[in-house]
Amino acid sequence: IEQFRVLFLNAANELIADEVMATGTVSAVHPYPREIVKRCREMGATALISTHNHPTRTRAPSQTDTEKTRRVLGAAHSLGIVVHDHLVVAKNGCTSFRRAGLL
């Protein structure tokens, strides 16, 4: 089952919380940018790192993963919340959107 998690960070980039923001199916998860940004504001988070898992061995982000991440990035940016990275975790490793040039 795919999960979309968010690490909420303060201004010193210290971890405030690690929360599951959406639970999906074996092949998809649908995070809601509005809820992620709302939770950031509730906690006073100024930055975040998002991540989701791929139950398969494929660690490469799909086009849908990229689109979802850009929506979260846009919502966060509009309120001054920094998105440091989005990580896709799979059985064979991890892909960083930042390193891949997708952020």
Coordinates of C-alpha atoms in Angstrom, one line a residue:
I1 CA 0.0 0.0 0.0
E2 CA 1.3 3.4 -0.9
Q3 CA 1.6 6.1 1.8
F4 CA 2.4 9.8 1.4
R5 CA 4.3 11.0 4.4
V6 CA 5.5 14.5 5.3
L7 CA 8.4 15.5 7.5
F8 CA 7.5 18.9 9.0
L9 CA 10.5 21.1 9.8
N10 CA 11.0 24.3 11.8
A11 CA 13.1 27.3 10.7
A12 CA 16.3 25.6 11.9
N13 CA 15.3 22.5 9.8
E14 CA 14.7 20.5 12.9
L15 CA 12.0 17.8 12.8
I16 CA 8.7 18.8 14.3
A17 CA 6.7 15.8 13.2
D18 CA 6.6 12.9 10.7
E19 CA 3.0 12.2 9.6
V20 CA 1.1 10.1 7.1
M21 CA -0.9 12.6 5.0
A22 CA -2.5 10.1 2.6
T23 CA -2.9 6.3 2.3
G24 CA -3.6 4.8 -1.1
T25 CA -3.7 1.5 -2.9
V26 CA -1.1 -0.9 -4.2
S27 CA -0.4 1.5 -7.1
A28 CA -1.4 5.0 -6.2
V29 CA -1.7 7.6 -3.4
H30 CA -3.4 11.0 -3.7
P31 CA -2.2 13.6 -1.3
Y32 CA -4.2 16.8 -0.9
P33 CA -1.9 19.9 -1.0
R34 CA -4.4 22.0 0.9
E35 CA -4.3 19.5 3.8
I36 CA -0.5 19.4 3.8
V37 CA -0.2 23.2 3.9
K38 CA -2.9 23.4 6.5
R39 CA -1.0 21.0 8.7
C40 CA 2.2 23.0 8.2
R41 CA 0.4 26.1 9.4
E42 CA -1.0 24.3 12.5
M43 CA 2.4 23.2 13.5
G44 CA 4.3 26.3 12.6
A45 CA 6.4 24.4 10.1
T46 CA 8.4 26.5 7.7
A47 CA 9.7 23.7 5.6
L48 CA 9.0 20.1 4.6
I49 CA 10.3 17.0 3.0
S50 CA 7.7 14.7 1.4
T51 CA 8.0 11.1 0.6
H52 CA 6.0 8.2 -0.7
N53 CA 6.7 4.5 -1.2
H54 CA 6.4 2.4 -4.3
P55 CA 5.5 -1.2 -3.3
T56 CA 7.1 -2.4 -6.5
R57 CA 10.9 -2.3 -7.2
T58 CA 10.5 0.8 -9.4
R59 CA 11.9 3.8 -7.7
A60 CA 11.6 6.1 -10.7
P61 CA 8.8 8.7 -10.2
S62 CA 5.9 8.5 -12.5
Q63 CA 4.5 11.4 -14.4
T64 CA 1.6 11.4 -11.9
D65 CA 4.1 11.5 -9.0
T66 CA 5.8 14.6 -10.6
E67 CA 2.4 16.3 -11.1
K68 CA 1.3 15.7 -7.5
T69 CA 4.6 16.9 -6.2
R70 CA 4.4 20.1 -8.2
R71 CA 0.9 20.8 -6.8
V72 CA 2.3 20.4 -3.2
L73 CA 5.2 22.6 -4.1
G74 CA 3.0 25.3 -5.5
A75 CA 0.7 25.3 -2.5
A76 CA 3.6 25.4 -0.1
H77 CA 5.4 28.1 -2.0
S78 CA 2.4 30.3 -2.0
L79 CA 2.6 30.4 1.8
G80 CA 6.3 30.7 2.1
I81 CA 6.9 27.1 3.1
V82 CA 10.1 25.6 1.6
V83 CA 9.9 22.1 0.1
H84 CA 13.4 20.6 0.5
D85 CA 12.8 17.4 -1.4
H86 CA 10.4 14.6 -2.3
L87 CA 11.7 11.1 -2.0
V88 CA 10.3 8.0 -3.7
V89 CA 11.2 4.9 -1.7
A90 CA 11.1 1.4 -3.3
K91 CA 12.6 -2.0 -2.6
N92 CA 15.6 -1.3 -4.7
G93 CA 16.5 2.2 -3.4
C94 CA 15.3 5.8 -3.3
T95 CA 15.0 8.6 -5.8
S96 CA 15.3 12.3 -4.8
F97 CA 13.3 14.7 -6.8
R98 CA 15.9 17.4 -5.9
R99 CA 18.9 15.3 -7.2
A100 CA 16.9 14.3 -10.3
G101 CA 16.2 18.0 -11.1
L102 CA 12.5 17.6 -10.7
L103 CA 12.2 20.3 -8.0

